Coordinates of C-alpha atoms in Angstrom, one line a residue:
Chain Y
M1 CA 0.0 0.0 0.0
D2 CA 0.9 3.6 -0.5
E3 CA 3.2 5.0 2.1
F4 CA 1.8 8.6 2.0
F5 CA -0.7 9.8 4.6
Y6 CA -4.1 11.1 3.9
Q7 CA -5.5 13.7 6.2
I8 CA -9.0 14.6 7.5
Q9 CA -10.1 17.6 9.6
K10 CA -11.1 16.6 13.1
T11 CA -14.4 18.3 12.6
D12 CA -15.0 16.0 9.7
L13 CA -14.5 12.8 11.6
S14 CA -18.1 12.4 12.6
K15 CA -19.2 12.9 8.9
F16 CA -16.8 10.1 8.0
L17 CA -18.1 7.8 10.7
N18 CA -21.7 8.6 9.9
N19 CA -21.0 7.7 6.2
I20 CA -19.8 4.3 7.6
I21 CA -22.9 3.9 9.7
Q22 CA -25.1 4.3 6.5
K23 CA -24.0 1.0 5.0
N24 CA -22.3 -0.9 7.9
E25 CA -22.4 -1.5 11.6
L26 CA -19.9 0.7 13.4
Y27 CA -18.3 -0.4 16.7
A28 CA -16.2 1.9 18.8
P29 CA -15.1 2.2 22.5
I30 CA -17.9 3.5 24.7
K31 CA -17.4 4.4 28.4
T32 CA -20.1 3.2 30.7
D33 CA -19.1 1.2 33.8
A34 CA -16.2 0.0 31.7
I35 CA -14.8 1.0 28.4
R36 CA -15.7 -1.5 25.7
F37 CA -16.4 -1.7 22.0
E38 CA -20.1 -1.4 21.3
K39 CA -22.3 -0.9 18.3
I40 CA -23.0 2.8 17.9
E41 CA -25.6 4.8 16.1
S42 CA -23.9 8.1 16.3
P43 CA -20.2 9.0 16.8
E44 CA -20.6 11.5 19.7
K45 CA -20.3 8.8 22.4
I46 CA -16.9 7.5 21.2
Y47 CA -14.3 7.5 24.0
L48 CA -10.7 7.6 22.9
D49 CA -8.9 9.0 26.0
T50 CA -7.5 5.6 27.0
N51 CA -7.6 2.1 25.7
A52 CA -10.7 0.0 26.1
D53 CA -10.9 -2.4 29.0
F54 CA -12.1 -5.2 26.8
P55 CA -10.2 -6.1 23.6
L56 CA -11.8 -7.1 20.3
K57 CA -11.3 -10.8 20.9
E58 CA -15.0 -11.4 21.8
F59 CA -16.2 -10.3 18.4
F60 CA -14.1 -12.9 16.4
F61 CA -13.1 -15.7 18.8
R62 CA -16.4 -15.6 20.6
D63 CA -16.6 -16.7 24.2
R64 CA -19.3 -19.2 23.4
E65 CA -19.4 -20.6 19.9
K66 CA -21.8 -23.3 18.7
L67 CA -19.8 -25.9 16.8
F68 CA -22.8 -27.9 15.8
S69 CA -26.2 -29.0 16.9
F70 CA -27.1 -32.7 17.3
D71 CA -30.2 -34.8 17.4
K72 CA -28.9 -38.2 18.7
N73 CA -26.1 -39.0 16.3
K74 CA -27.3 -36.6 13.6
I75 CA -25.1 -33.5 13.3
K76 CA -26.0 -30.2 11.7
V77 CA -23.3 -27.6 11.2
E78 CA -24.7 -24.1 10.9
I79 CA -22.1 -21.3 11.0
E80 CA -23.3 -17.8 11.9
K81 CA -22.1 -14.9 9.9
P82 CA -22.8 -11.2 10.6
S83 CA -25.4 -10.0 8.2
K84 CA -23.8 -6.5 7.8
T85 CA -20.1 -5.5 7.5
R86 CA -18.8 -4.6 10.9
V87 CA -16.4 -1.7 11.1
F88 CA -14.3 -1.3 14.3
F89 CA -13.0 2.3 14.9
G90 CA -10.5 3.3 17.6
V91 CA -8.5 0.1 17.9
R92 CA -5.0 0.5 19.4
R93 CA -1.8 -0.8 17.9
C94 CA -1.5 -3.6 20.6
D95 CA -5.1 -4.8 19.9
L96 CA -4.6 -4.8 16.1
N97 CA -1.6 -7.0 16.6
A98 CA -3.5 -9.2 18.8
V99 CA -6.1 -9.7 16.0
K100 CA -3.1 -10.4 13.8
H101 CA -2.0 -13.2 16.1
Q102 CA -5.5 -14.6 16.4
D103 CA -5.9 -14.4 12.6
F104 CA -2.6 -16.5 12.4
I105 CA -3.7 -19.2 14.7
F106 CA -7.4 -19.5 13.6
M107 CA -7.1 -18.7 9.9
E108 CA -3.6 -19.5 8.8
K109 CA -2.4 -22.3 11.1
H110 CA -5.9 -23.7 11.3
K111 CA -8.8 -23.2 9.0
D112 CA -11.4 -22.4 11.7
P113 CA -14.6 -21.6 9.9
Y114 CA -16.3 -20.1 13.0
Y115 CA -13.6 -17.5 13.5
S116 CA -13.3 -16.8 9.8
A117 CA -17.1 -16.2 9.5
Q118 CA -16.9 -13.5 12.2
R119 CA -13.6 -12.0 11.1
E120 CA -13.5 -12.1 7.2
D121 CA -15.6 -9.1 6.4
A122 CA -14.7 -7.0 9.5
I123 CA -12.8 -3.7 8.9
L124 CA -10.3 -2.5 11.4
I125 CA -9.6 1.2 11.8
G126 CA -6.8 1.9 14.2
Y127 CA -6.2 4.9 16.5
H128 CA -2.5 5.3 17.2
C129 CA -1.4 6.0 20.8
K130 CA 1.2 8.8 21.1
T131 CA 2.1 7.9 24.6
A132 CA 1.3 4.9 26.9
P133 CA -2.4 5.1 27.9
S134 CA -1.7 3.1 31.0
K135 CA 1.3 2.9 33.2
Y136 CA 1.3 -0.9 32.7
C137 CA 1.6 -0.7 28.8
F138 CA 4.7 -2.4 27.4
C139 CA 3.9 -2.7 23.7
G140 CA 7.2 -1.0 22.9
S141 CA 9.0 -4.0 24.1
M142 CA 7.1 -6.4 21.9
D143 CA 7.5 -7.2 18.3
L144 CA 4.5 -5.5 16.8
G145 CA 3.7 -5.0 13.1
D146 CA 1.2 -3.1 11.0
H147 CA -2.2 -4.9 10.8
Y148 CA -5.0 -2.6 10.0
D149 CA -7.3 -1.5 7.2
L150 CA -6.9 2.2 8.2
M151 CA -4.8 3.8 11.0
F152 CA -5.5 7.2 12.5
W153 CA -2.9 9.5 14.1
E154 CA -4.2 12.5 16.0
D155 CA -2.7 15.9 15.3
E156 CA -3.7 19.4 16.3
S157 CA -6.6 20.1 14.0
H158 CA -6.7 16.9 11.9
Y159 CA -5.9 13.2 11.8
F160 CA -3.3 11.7 9.6
V161 CA -4.6 8.5 8.1
H162 CA -2.7 5.6 6.6
V163 CA -4.2 3.0 4.4
G164 CA -3.2 -0.6 5.1
T165 CA -5.5 -2.5 2.8
K166 CA -7.8 -2.3 -0.2
K167 CA -10.7 -2.5 2.2
G168 CA -9.4 0.6 3.9
E169 CA -8.9 2.4 0.7
N170 CA -12.5 1.7 -0.4
L171 CA -13.7 3.3 2.9
I172 CA -11.7 6.5 2.1
N173 CA -13.0 6.5 -1.5
S174 CA -16.6 6.3 -0.3
S175 CA -15.9 9.6 1.7
K176 CA -13.5 11.1 -0.8
E177 CA -14.5 14.7 -0.2
L178 CA -13.4 14.5 3.4
F179 CA -9.8 13.3 2.8
S180 CA -6.9 14.9 1.1
K181 CA -3.6 13.3 0.2
T182 CA -0.4 14.6 2.0
N183 CA 3.2 14.4 1.0
I184 CA 4.2 13.0 4.4
K185 CA 5.4 9.4 4.4
L186 CA 4.7 6.8 7.1
N187 CA 7.9 6.0 8.9
E188 CA 9.1 4.1 12.0
E189 CA 9.0 7.3 14.1
H190 CA 5.2 7.4 13.7
K191 CA 4.9 3.9 15.2
K192 CA 6.8 4.7 18.4
I193 CA 4.7 5.1 21.5
D194 CA 6.4 6.8 24.5
F195 CA 6.9 5.0 27.8
T196 CA 6.0 1.6 26.5
N197 CA 9.5 0.0 26.4
R198 CA 9.0 -1.5 29.8
L199 CA 9.8 -5.2 29.5
K200 CA 13.6 -5.3 29.6
K201 CA 14.1 -9.1 29.6
K202 CA 12.3 -11.0 26.9
D203 CA 14.3 -14.2 27.0
I204 CA 12.9 -15.9 30.1
S205 CA 14.1 -19.4 29.1
K206 CA 16.6 -19.6 31.9
L207 CA 14.4 -18.1 34.5
Q208 CA 12.0 -21.1 35.1
D209 CA 13.4 -21.8 38.5
N210 CA 13.9 -18.2 39.6
P211 CA 12.6 -17.7 43.2
D212 CA 11.3 -14.2 42.3
W213 CA 8.2 -15.7 40.6
K214 CA 6.9 -16.1 44.1
K215 CA 6.5 -12.3 44.3
G216 CA 3.7 -12.7 41.8
V217 CA 2.4 -16.1 42.8
D218 CA 1.9 -15.1 46.4
K219 CA -0.5 -12.3 45.3
C220 CA -2.4 -14.4 42.6
I221 CA -5.9 -15.4 43.6
S222 CA -6.5 -17.5 40.4
C223 CA -9.4 -15.3 39.3
A224 CA -8.6 -15.7 35.6
A225 CA -9.2 -12.0 34.8
C226 CA -5.8 -11.9 33.1
T227 CA -6.6 -14.6 30.5
T228 CA -10.2 -13.4 30.0
L229 CA -9.1 -9.9 29.2
C230 CA -6.0 -10.9 27.3
P231 CA -6.5 -10.1 23.6
T232 CA -4.4 -13.0 22.5
C233 CA -5.2 -15.9 24.9
Y234 CA -7.1 -18.5 22.8
C235 CA -7.3 -21.6 25.0
H236 CA -10.8 -23.1 25.0
E237 CA -12.8 -26.1 26.1
I238 CA -15.6 -28.0 24.4
K239 CA -18.7 -29.2 26.0
D240 CA -22.2 -30.5 25.2
E241 CA -25.4 -28.9 26.3
V242 CA -28.7 -30.7 25.9
T243 CA -32.2 -29.3 25.3
L244 CA -34.2 -29.9 28.5
S245 CA -37.4 -30.7 26.6
D246 CA -35.6 -33.4 24.6
L247 CA -32.4 -34.8 26.0
Q248 CA -31.4 -36.3 22.6
K249 CA -31.0 -32.9 21.2
G250 CA -28.5 -30.2 22.0
E251 CA -25.4 -28.4 21.0
R252 CA -21.7 -28.8 21.2
L253 CA -20.1 -25.6 22.3
R254 CA -16.6 -24.1 22.3
E255 CA -16.0 -21.8 25.3
W256 CA -13.1 -19.8 26.5
S257 CA -11.1 -21.5 29.3
S258 CA -8.3 -20.3 31.6
C259 CA -4.9 -21.9 32.4
Q260 CA -5.1 -20.2 35.7
L261 CA -7.8 -22.6 36.9
K262 CA -7.1 -26.0 38.3
S263 CA -9.7 -27.6 36.0
F264 CA -7.6 -26.7 33.0
T265 CA -5.4 -29.8 33.4
K266 CA -7.8 -32.1 35.2
V267 CA -8.0 -35.6 33.7
A268 CA -10.4 -38.5 34.4
G269 CA -9.8 -39.7 37.9
N270 CA -9.5 -36.1 39.1
H271 CA -5.7 -35.9 38.7
V272 CA -4.6 -32.2 38.1
F273 CA -1.2 -31.7 36.4
R274 CA -0.7 -28.1 37.3
E275 CA -1.9 -28.4 40.9
N276 CA -0.2 -25.4 42.4
R277 CA -0.6 -21.8 41.6
E278 CA 3.0 -21.1 40.8
E279 CA 2.9 -23.7 37.9
R280 CA -0.2 -22.1 36.5
F281 CA 1.0 -18.5 36.9
K282 CA 4.3 -19.4 35.1
H283 CA 2.5 -21.4 32.4
R284 CA 0.6 -18.3 31.3
I285 CA 3.7 -16.1 31.1
Y286 CA 5.7 -18.8 29.4
H287 CA 3.0 -19.5 26.8
Q288 CA 2.8 -15.8 26.0
L289 CA 6.5 -15.0 25.9
Q290 CA 8.2 -18.3 25.0
Y291 CA 6.2 -21.3 24.0
F292 CA 4.2 -19.7 21.2
K293 CA 7.4 -18.1 19.8
E294 CA 9.3 -21.4 19.9
R295 CA 6.5 -23.1 17.9
Y296 CA 5.4 -20.4 15.5
N297 CA 8.2 -17.8 15.6
I298 CA 5.7 -15.1 16.7
E299 CA 5.6 -13.4 20.1
M300 CA 2.0 -14.0 21.3
C301 CA 1.9 -11.2 23.9
V302 CA 1.3 -7.7 22.4
G303 CA 2.1 -5.7 25.6
C304 CA -1.4 -4.2 26.1
G305 CA -0.9 -4.6 29.9
R306 CA -4.6 -5.6 30.6
C307 CA -3.5 -8.6 32.6
I308 CA -1.8 -6.2 35.0
T309 CA -4.1 -3.2 34.9
H310 CA -7.1 -5.5 35.6
C311 CA -5.5 -7.9 38.0
P312 CA -7.3 -7.4 41.3
T313 CA -3.9 -7.6 43.1
E314 CA -2.0 -5.7 40.4
I315 CA 0.7 -8.3 39.8
D316 CA 3.1 -6.6 37.5
F317 CA 4.8 -9.6 36.0
V318 CA 6.9 -7.3 33.7
E319 CA 8.5 -5.6 36.7
I320 CA 9.0 -9.0 38.4
I321 CA 10.8 -10.3 35.3
N322 CA 12.9 -7.1 35.0
E323 CA 14.1 -7.5 38.5
M324 CA 15.0 -11.2 38.2
K325 CA 18.7 -11.9 38.5
E326 CA 20.0 -14.6 36.2
K327 CA 22.3 -17.1 37.8
Chain L
M1 CA -26.6 -13.0 11.9
T2 CA -27.2 -15.1 8.9
K3 CA -26.6 -18.8 8.9
T4 CA -24.7 -20.9 6.4
I5 CA -24.8 -24.6 6.4
K6 CA -21.4 -26.3 6.1
T7 CA -20.6 -30.0 6.1
N8 CA -17.3 -30.4 7.7
N9 CA -14.5 -29.0 9.7
E10 CA -11.9 -30.2 12.2
Y11 CA -14.3 -30.4 15.1
I12 CA -17.0 -32.5 13.4
P13 CA -17.1 -36.2 14.3
F14 CA -18.8 -38.9 12.2
P15 CA -20.8 -42.0 13.2
I16 CA -19.2 -45.4 13.5
K17 CA -20.8 -48.7 14.4
I18 CA -19.8 -50.9 17.3
L19 CA -18.9 -54.5 16.0
K20 CA -18.3 -56.0 19.4
K21 CA -18.1 -55.2 23.0
K22 CA -16.0 -57.2 25.5
N23 CA -15.7 -56.7 29.2
E24 CA -12.1 -57.0 30.2
S25 CA -12.5 -56.5 33.9
A26 CA -15.1 -55.0 36.3
D27 CA -14.4 -51.5 35.2
T28 CA -12.6 -51.9 31.8
F29 CA -14.1 -52.9 28.5
T30 CA -13.1 -53.0 24.8
L31 CA -15.2 -51.7 21.9
R32 CA -14.4 -53.0 18.4
L33 CA -15.3 -50.3 15.9
D34 CA -16.3 -50.8 12.2
W35 CA -13.6 -48.4 11.2
Q36 CA -10.8 -49.2 8.7
V37 CA -8.3 -46.4 9.0
D38 CA -4.5 -46.1 8.7
H39 CA -2.9 -45.4 12.0
D40 CA 0.2 -45.9 14.0
P41 CA 0.3 -47.8 17.3
G42 CA 0.1 -45.3 20.2
Q43 CA -2.2 -42.8 18.4
F44 CA -5.6 -41.9 19.8
I45 CA -9.0 -40.9 18.6
Q46 CA -11.7 -38.6 19.9
V47 CA -14.8 -40.5 20.9
S48 CA -18.1 -38.8 21.7
I49 CA -21.7 -39.4 22.7
P50 CA -23.8 -36.3 21.9
G51 CA -25.1 -34.8 25.0
I52 CA -22.5 -36.3 27.3
G53 CA -19.3 -35.1 25.6
E54 CA -16.1 -36.1 24.0
A55 CA -13.0 -37.9 25.3
P56 CA -9.6 -38.8 23.9
I57 CA -9.1 -42.6 23.9
S58 CA -6.0 -44.4 22.8
I59 CA -6.2 -47.1 20.1
S60 CA -5.6 -50.6 21.5
S61 CA -5.4 -52.7 18.4
Y62 CA -3.5 -52.9 15.1
S63 CA -5.7 -54.2 12.3
K64 CA -6.7 -53.2 8.8
K65 CA -10.2 -54.5 9.4
Y66 CA -11.3 -52.7 12.6
L67 CA -10.2 -50.4 15.3
E68 CA -10.4 -51.2 19.0
I69 CA -10.4 -48.9 22.0
S70 CA -10.1 -50.2 25.6
I71 CA -11.7 -47.9 28.2
R72 CA -11.8 -47.7 31.9
K73 CA -15.0 -46.3 33.5
V74 CA -13.7 -43.2 35.2
G75 CA -15.8 -40.2 33.9
N76 CA -19.0 -39.1 32.3
V77 CA -18.1 -40.1 28.7
T78 CA -16.5 -43.4 29.6
N79 CA -19.4 -44.4 31.8
A80 CA -21.8 -43.6 29.0
L81 CA -19.7 -45.6 26.5
F82 CA -19.9 -48.6 28.9
N83 CA -23.7 -48.6 28.4
L84 CA -23.3 -49.0 24.6
K85 CA -23.6 -52.4 23.0
K86 CA -22.9 -54.2 19.8
G87 CA -24.7 -52.6 16.9
D88 CA -24.9 -49.1 18.6
T89 CA -23.3 -46.1 17.0
L90 CA -20.9 -43.6 18.5
L91 CA -19.2 -40.5 17.1
V92 CA -15.5 -40.4 16.3
R93 CA -12.8 -38.3 14.8
G94 CA -9.1 -38.9 14.3
P95 CA -6.7 -40.7 14.6
Y96 CA -4.5 -38.1 16.1
G97 CA -1.0 -37.6 17.6
K98 CA 2.4 -39.1 17.2
G99 CA 2.5 -42.8 18.0
Y100 CA 5.4 -45.3 18.5
P101 CA 8.0 -45.0 15.7
M102 CA 7.6 -48.6 14.7
D103 CA 9.1 -48.2 11.2
N104 CA 12.4 -47.0 12.6
L105 CA 12.7 -49.9 15.0
K106 CA 13.1 -52.8 12.7
G107 CA 15.7 -55.3 13.8
N108 CA 15.6 -54.0 17.4
N109 CA 14.6 -55.7 20.6
I110 CA 11.6 -54.2 22.3
I111 CA 10.7 -54.1 26.0
F112 CA 7.1 -53.2 26.8
I113 CA 6.3 -52.0 30.3
G114 CA 2.6 -51.5 31.1
G115 CA 0.6 -50.9 34.2
G116 CA -3.2 -51.1 34.5
C117 CA -5.1 -49.4 31.7
G118 CA -1.7 -48.2 30.4
V119 CA -1.5 -51.6 28.8
A120 CA -4.2 -50.6 26.3
P121 CA -2.1 -48.2 24.1
L122 CA 0.8 -50.7 24.3
K123 CA -1.4 -53.5 23.1
G124 CA -1.7 -51.7 19.7
A125 CA 2.1 -51.7 19.4
I126 CA 2.3 -55.3 20.7
E127 CA -0.2 -56.4 18.0
Y128 CA 1.9 -54.6 15.4
V129 CA 4.9 -56.6 16.5
E130 CA 2.8 -59.8 16.4
R131 CA 1.9 -59.1 12.8
K132 CA 5.5 -58.4 11.8
R133 CA 7.2 -60.7 14.3
K134 CA 10.2 -61.5 12.0
E135 CA 11.1 -57.8 11.7
F136 CA 12.0 -57.5 15.4
G137 CA 14.4 -59.2 17.8
D138 CA 13.7 -60.3 21.3
V139 CA 10.5 -58.9 22.8
I140 CA 9.8 -58.8 26.5
L141 CA 6.5 -57.8 28.1
F142 CA 6.4 -56.6 31.7
I143 CA 2.8 -56.1 32.7
G144 CA 1.4 -55.2 36.0
Y145 CA -2.1 -54.9 37.4
R146 CA -3.5 -54.1 40.9
S147 CA -5.2 -57.4 41.5
P148 CA -6.1 -60.6 39.5
G149 CA -9.6 -59.0 38.9
D150 CA -7.9 -56.1 37.0
I151 CA -6.1 -58.2 34.5
L152 CA -6.9 -57.1 31.0
F153 CA -6.6 -58.8 27.6
S154 CA -6.4 -62.3 29.1
H155 CA -7.6 -63.7 25.7
K156 CA -4.2 -62.5 24.3
Q157 CA -2.2 -64.4 26.9
K158 CA -1.5 -67.5 24.8
I159 CA -0.5 -65.6 21.6
W160 CA 1.8 -63.4 23.7
D161 CA 3.4 -66.4 25.5
D162 CA 4.0 -68.1 22.2
N163 CA 5.7 -65.0 20.7
F164 CA 7.3 -63.1 23.5
K165 CA 8.8 -63.4 26.9
V166 CA 6.0 -62.3 29.2
H167 CA 6.2 -61.3 32.8
L168 CA 2.8 -60.6 34.4
S169 CA 2.4 -59.7 38.0
V170 CA -0.3 -58.3 40.3
D171 CA 0.3 -56.0 43.2
T172 CA -1.9 -57.8 45.7
I173 CA -4.3 -60.7 46.0
P174 CA -7.5 -59.9 47.8
S175 CA -8.6 -62.6 50.2
K176 CA -10.7 -65.4 48.8
T177 CA -9.2 -65.0 45.4
C178 CA -7.9 -68.0 43.4
Y179 CA -4.7 -66.9 41.6
S180 CA -1.5 -68.8 41.0
G181 CA 0.5 -66.2 39.1
N182 CA 3.2 -63.8 40.2
V183 CA 2.5 -61.3 43.0
G184 CA 4.4 -58.0 43.6
F185 CA 5.0 -54.7 41.8
I186 CA 6.0 -55.3 38.2
T187 CA 9.0 -52.9 38.8
Q188 CA 10.4 -55.5 41.2
T189 CA 10.3 -58.1 38.4
I190 CA 12.1 -55.7 36.0
E191 CA 14.8 -55.1 38.6
K192 CA 15.4 -58.8 39.0
E193 CA 15.4 -59.6 35.3
K194 CA 18.6 -59.7 33.3
I195 CA 18.0 -57.1 30.5
T196 CA 20.5 -55.4 28.3
N197 CA 20.3 -52.1 26.6
E198 CA 21.9 -53.4 23.4
N199 CA 19.8 -52.6 20.4
T200 CA 16.8 -52.3 22.7
V201 CA 14.0 -49.8 23.0
V202 CA 11.6 -49.6 25.8
F203 CA 7.9 -48.5 25.6
I204 CA 6.4 -47.5 29.0
C205 CA 2.8 -46.7 29.7
G206 CA 1.2 -46.7 33.1
P207 CA 0.6 -44.7 36.3
P208 CA 3.2 -41.9 36.8
I209 CA 4.8 -43.6 39.8
M210 CA 5.3 -46.8 37.9
M211 CA 6.8 -45.0 34.9
E212 CA 9.2 -43.1 37.1
K213 CA 10.3 -46.2 39.0
S214 CA 10.8 -48.1 35.7
I215 CA 12.9 -45.4 34.2
K216 CA 15.1 -45.3 37.3
I217 CA 15.7 -49.1 37.1
L218 CA 16.3 -49.0 33.4
K219 CA 18.9 -46.3 33.8
S220 CA 20.7 -48.3 36.5
K221 CA 20.8 -51.1 33.9
G222 CA 22.6 -48.9 31.4
F223 CA 19.7 -47.7 29.3
N224 CA 19.8 -44.1 28.1
N225 CA 17.0 -41.6 27.7
K226 CA 16.9 -41.9 23.9
Q227 CA 16.0 -45.6 24.2
I228 CA 12.9 -45.0 26.3
F229 CA 9.5 -43.9 25.0
I230 CA 6.7 -42.8 27.3
S231 CA 3.1 -42.1 26.7
A232 CA 1.7 -38.9 28.3
E233 CA -1.8 -38.4 29.5
R234 CA -3.3 -34.9 29.4
L235 CA -6.7 -33.2 29.3
M236 CA -7.5 -32.6 25.6
Y237 CA -10.4 -31.0 23.8
C238 CA -9.6 -30.3 20.2
A239 CA -6.8 -32.9 19.6
F240 CA -5.3 -30.8 16.8
G241 CA -3.2 -28.3 18.6
L242 CA -5.6 -25.4 19.1
C243 CA -7.2 -25.7 22.5
C244 CA -3.9 -25.8 24.4
H245 CA -5.1 -27.8 27.3
C246 CA -2.6 -30.6 26.7
M247 CA 0.4 -28.3 26.6
I248 CA 3.5 -29.4 28.6
Q249 CA 6.2 -26.7 28.6
G250 CA 5.3 -25.7 25.1
K251 CA 4.9 -29.1 23.7
L252 CA 1.4 -30.1 22.6
T253 CA 0.6 -33.7 23.7
C254 CA -2.0 -34.0 20.9
L255 CA 0.5 -33.1 18.1
D256 CA 4.0 -33.8 19.5
G257 CA 2.9 -36.8 21.6
P258 CA 1.2 -38.6 23.2
V259 CA 4.3 -40.8 22.7
F260 CA 7.4 -38.9 23.5
R261 CA 11.0 -40.1 23.5
Y262 CA 12.1 -39.6 27.1
D263 CA 15.0 -37.3 26.3
E264 CA 12.5 -34.8 24.8
V265 CA 10.5 -34.6 28.0
I266 CA 13.0 -35.1 30.7
N267 CA 12.8 -31.5 31.8
F268 CA 9.0 -31.5 32.0
K269 CA 9.0 -31.7 35.8
T270 CA 5.5 -31.3 37.1
D271 CA 4.1 -29.2 34.3

């Protein structure tokens, strides 16, 4: 795609978003009791002061997905697809990269039709952070790329907009009168976000037995908020649910699960492999920072910091790792 | 949302008929399935009963005509499977996983060490060796069960005695039980037996404590980690590397295992 930015006046943003609403469903961060992406009818409510508490994960890798319905041994596979194109506005760089990693695991590595049906037509419009929106952000330490249809950078009186895909370009073309081409090129400087280079030690392969893990483990209450709010965690379980009026009929469901819970490794006969909290706590961090990379050569964690911001006991695993002394 | 009907994807099982059901012991039974599918000994399949759920079960046979699974009643799915009979249908998908590397072991001696229902996955490999007996050297079976009532696959006893050197032992004999075989932990038998590590590989499957003990004895007899293959048990849902429940220090039991060469997993600790 073209390296040159477009620009749009700030006062024209709502016109652009209203144009989108005409033909599509628009989702953007809204602040109520929490900040989350919701379908909106008018752009006024959009909240961009800080990142959303909930990532986009639930829209594509849904927390409860029907794999098929059954009637005794007869199986019917019906895959739901959104009837209108969904456009997501205001997605941060970390969350866009999280979508990239989920696209990789669900669409490239596996051909998951349930994820694809939700994801395929969706359009992602980014909103680039200038500085860390939370003191726990560490995206600057992670290996992030460009994964968006359009990306917005806020400036004094206007936004600079970069086109990432054909889909993004089409959106601009459908509101052509609002955008003008600039002669400024996208470069690495634009992608830098201040105060996010927090994780100093990314190779944790030799730290498995470090006693400092205890600092985090001792405060962990195994609530699973970290994995639930993580934009990249994709572990799930499968279960059957029957219709109460006819027990032969029902559905097989895929639901999010959490490695922080004992049940995650419980086998028949009630043996639990990761019985103690330390093993479970470390498993999450190692899957994010090491195991996924060993297997796929991609860092799974995107450094959004939600697992720390929303941890009820604020376990800052980044700080814990930084302070670890290697033998 | 609109709905599109699709026919197939990785999660979708298909129906298979039960050709035969055989009770092996009070809590363990074998289902012979009308399923002709290429597989390696040590691989597993996903078996499900709609409404109850799905469970990974290792293949316990080696045949081109059918596929057998031997199951212990320990959970919802396995209890429901127990209630099925000849002619009934269940849902399956697979086979999955990395089994025993039989093709690379031609000309070698093999030692099988199995405990309890851990004998089931080994049985598939043993039947492979039965079928291709000339391709392998000496074969020794060390098989242990809790009590005489727990002994599995007794109908195979004669074939195994004719083809291999078999050591079968039970841990204890409950009172009023008529039993004239060996008594004691099977690991004690291994310890006493003269075995050499020369051109020999060992397959172990059984309770963790038995596997641990066996490995210790084997190492004292000169075996190295590369000669030992173990079969890991983990909770699994998808069986194709996506759900991550079976992950052990980054390795996925459903893809990289369930059979692992011991040197690959020696650092697994408790994970």
